[in-house]
CSV table of C-alpha atoms in Angstrom, one decimal:
chain,number,residue,atom,x,y,z
A,1,MET,CA,117.6,-53.6,108.8
A,2,ASN,CA,118.1,-52.4,112.3
A,3,ALA,CA,116.2,-49.8,114.3
A,4,PRO,CA,118.9,-47.0,114.2
A,5,THR,CA,119.0,-47.2,110.4
A,6,LEU,CA,115.2,-46.9,110.2
A,7,LEU,CA,115.2,-43.9,112.6
A,8,ASP,CA,118.0,-42.1,110.8
A,9,TRP,CA,116.2,-41.8,107.4
A,10,THR,CA,116.1,-38.0,107.7
A,11,GLU,CA,119.6,-37.7,109.1
A,12,GLY,CA,118.1,-36.2,112.2
A,13,GLY,CA,116.7,-33.0,110.6
A,14,ASP,CA,114.1,-31.7,108.2
A,15,GLY,CA,115.0,-33.4,105.0
A,16,ILE,CA,114.9,-36.7,103.1
A,17,THR,CA,118.2,-38.5,102.4
A,18,TYR,CA,118.8,-41.0,99.6
A,19,GLN,CA,121.9,-42.7,98.1
A,20,ARG,CA,123.4,-42.8,94.6
A,21,CYS,CA,126.1,-45.2,93.6
A,22,GLY,CA,129.2,-43.5,92.2
A,23,HIS,CA,130.0,-46.6,90.2
A,24,CYS,CA,126.7,-47.6,88.5
A,25,ALA,CA,124.5,-44.5,89.3
A,26,HIS,CA,121.8,-46.7,90.9
A,27,VAL,CA,119.6,-44.7,93.4
A,28,TRP,CA,117.8,-45.9,96.5
A,29,TYR,CA,116.0,-44.6,99.5
A,30,PHE,CA,116.8,-46.7,102.6
A,31,ARG,CA,120.4,-46.2,103.8
A,32,ARG,CA,122.8,-49.1,103.1
A,33,GLU,CA,126.6,-49.6,103.4
A,34,PHE,CA,126.8,-50.9,99.8
A,35,CYS,CA,125.1,-50.4,96.4
A,36,PRO,CA,122.2,-53.0,96.1
A,37,SER,CA,122.8,-53.1,92.3
A,38,CYS,CA,126.6,-53.5,91.9
A,39,GLY,CA,127.9,-54.0,95.5
A,40,GLU,CA,130.1,-50.8,95.5
A,41,SER,CA,130.9,-50.0,99.1
A,42,SER,CA,130.3,-46.7,101.0
A,43,PRO,CA,127.9,-44.9,98.7
A,44,PRO,CA,127.4,-41.3,99.7
A,45,ARG,CA,124.2,-40.0,101.4
A,46,LEU,CA,122.5,-37.1,99.5
A,47,GLN,CA,119.8,-34.7,100.4
A,48,SER,CA,116.6,-34.7,98.3
A,49,THR,CA,115.0,-31.5,97.1
A,50,GLY,CA,111.8,-32.9,98.6
A,51,THR,CA,109.8,-32.5,95.4
A,52,GLY,CA,108.2,-35.0,93.1
A,53,VAL,CA,105.0,-36.5,91.8
A,54,LEU,CA,102.3,-38.2,93.8
A,55,HIS,CA,102.0,-41.8,92.5
A,56,ALA,CA,99.5,-43.4,94.9
A,57,LEU,CA,97.3,-42.4,97.8
A,58,THR,CA,95.3,-44.0,100.6
A,59,ARG,CA,93.4,-42.8,103.6
A,60,VAL,CA,94.1,-44.1,107.1
A,61,PHE,CA,91.1,-44.1,109.4
A,62,ARG,CA,92.4,-46.4,112.1
A,63,ALA,CA,95.8,-45.2,113.4
A,64,PRO,CA,98.3,-47.9,114.5
A,65,SER,CA,98.7,-46.6,118.0
A,66,GLU,CA,96.8,-44.7,120.7
A,67,ALA,CA,99.2,-41.7,120.4
A,68,LEU,CA,98.5,-41.4,116.7
A,69,ARG,CA,94.7,-41.8,116.9
A,70,VAL,CA,94.3,-38.0,117.4
A,71,HIS,CA,95.6,-37.5,113.9
A,72,ALA,CA,93.2,-39.9,112.2
A,73,PRO,CA,92.0,-39.8,109.5
A,74,TYR,CA,95.2,-38.9,107.5
A,75,SER,CA,96.5,-39.7,104.1
A,76,ILE,CA,99.6,-41.8,103.2
A,77,GLY,CA,101.0,-41.7,99.7
A,78,LEU,CA,103.8,-42.9,97.5
A,79,VAL,CA,105.8,-40.0,96.1
A,80,ASP,CA,108.3,-40.4,93.1
A,81,LEU,CA,111.0,-37.9,94.1
A,82,ASP,CA,112.7,-36.0,91.4
A,83,GLU,CA,116.0,-37.8,92.3
A,84,GLY,CA,114.5,-41.1,91.1
A,85,VAL,CA,113.4,-42.8,94.4
A,86,ARG,CA,109.9,-43.6,95.6
A,87,VAL,CA,109.1,-42.9,99.2
A,88,ALA,CA,106.0,-43.5,101.4
A,89,ALA,CA,105.0,-40.4,103.4
A,90,HIS,CA,102.1,-38.4,104.7
A,91,VAL,CA,100.2,-36.4,102.1
A,92,ARG,CA,98.0,-33.3,102.7
A,93,ASP,CA,94.4,-33.5,101.7
A,94,ASP,CA,94.6,-31.1,98.8
A,95,ALA,CA,97.0,-33.4,96.7
A,96,ARG,CA,95.8,-35.8,94.1
A,97,ILE,CA,97.5,-38.6,92.2
A,98,GLY,CA,99.6,-37.1,89.4
A,99,ASP,CA,100.1,-33.8,91.2
A,100,ARG,CA,103.5,-32.2,91.7
A,101,VAL,CA,104.2,-32.2,95.4
A,102,ARG,CA,106.8,-30.8,97.8
A,103,ALA,CA,107.7,-31.9,101.4
A,104,GLU,CA,106.9,-29.8,104.4
A,105,TYR,CA,108.0,-31.0,107.8
A,106,VAL,CA,105.5,-31.4,110.6
A,107,THR,CA,105.3,-32.9,114.1
A,108,PHE,CA,103.4,-36.2,114.0
A,109,GLY,CA,103.3,-38.1,117.3
A,110,ASP,CA,106.8,-37.6,118.8
A,111,ARG,CA,108.8,-36.9,115.7
A,112,ARG,CA,109.2,-34.6,112.7
A,113,ILE,CA,108.1,-36.2,109.4
A,114,PRO,CA,107.7,-35.1,105.8
A,115,SER,CA,104.1,-34.2,104.8
A,116,PHE,CA,103.7,-33.7,101.1
A,117,CYS,CA,101.5,-30.9,99.8
A,118,LYS,CA,100.5,-29.7,96.3
A,119,GLU,CA,103.2,-27.4,94.7
C-alpha cells in the first residue's frame, strides 16, 4: 500500500470511506482497485454514516511523535461501523466497549481525523 492511498482514507474531507463489491457484496475499509474476496475490478467508494459499536479500547500515554505529545494521553479504539467494516480511530473518554458511538471530526496534529464519541 502506498502513501497516497493511506492519506486518502477520508477522501480529503470529514468522513470515512469504505468499499463494497457489487459482485459478491464483500465490504472492506482500506481502498483497493479490486475486491479482495472475488477479484472484481473497480469497486465503488462509499461514505460511511460514521456510526457503530465500540469493540475494543486502549489508552496511549506515549505519543509516537513530538508533535502529538501535547495530545497524550488519548484513547484509540476499534469501531465496528454499521456498514460492516472495523476501523481503528480515536475515541473520546466517555465511550466504553459495547457503546454505540458516532464519529466527530477534530484536528489532531496537522490533519482532521474521526474521533468517536458516545451516541
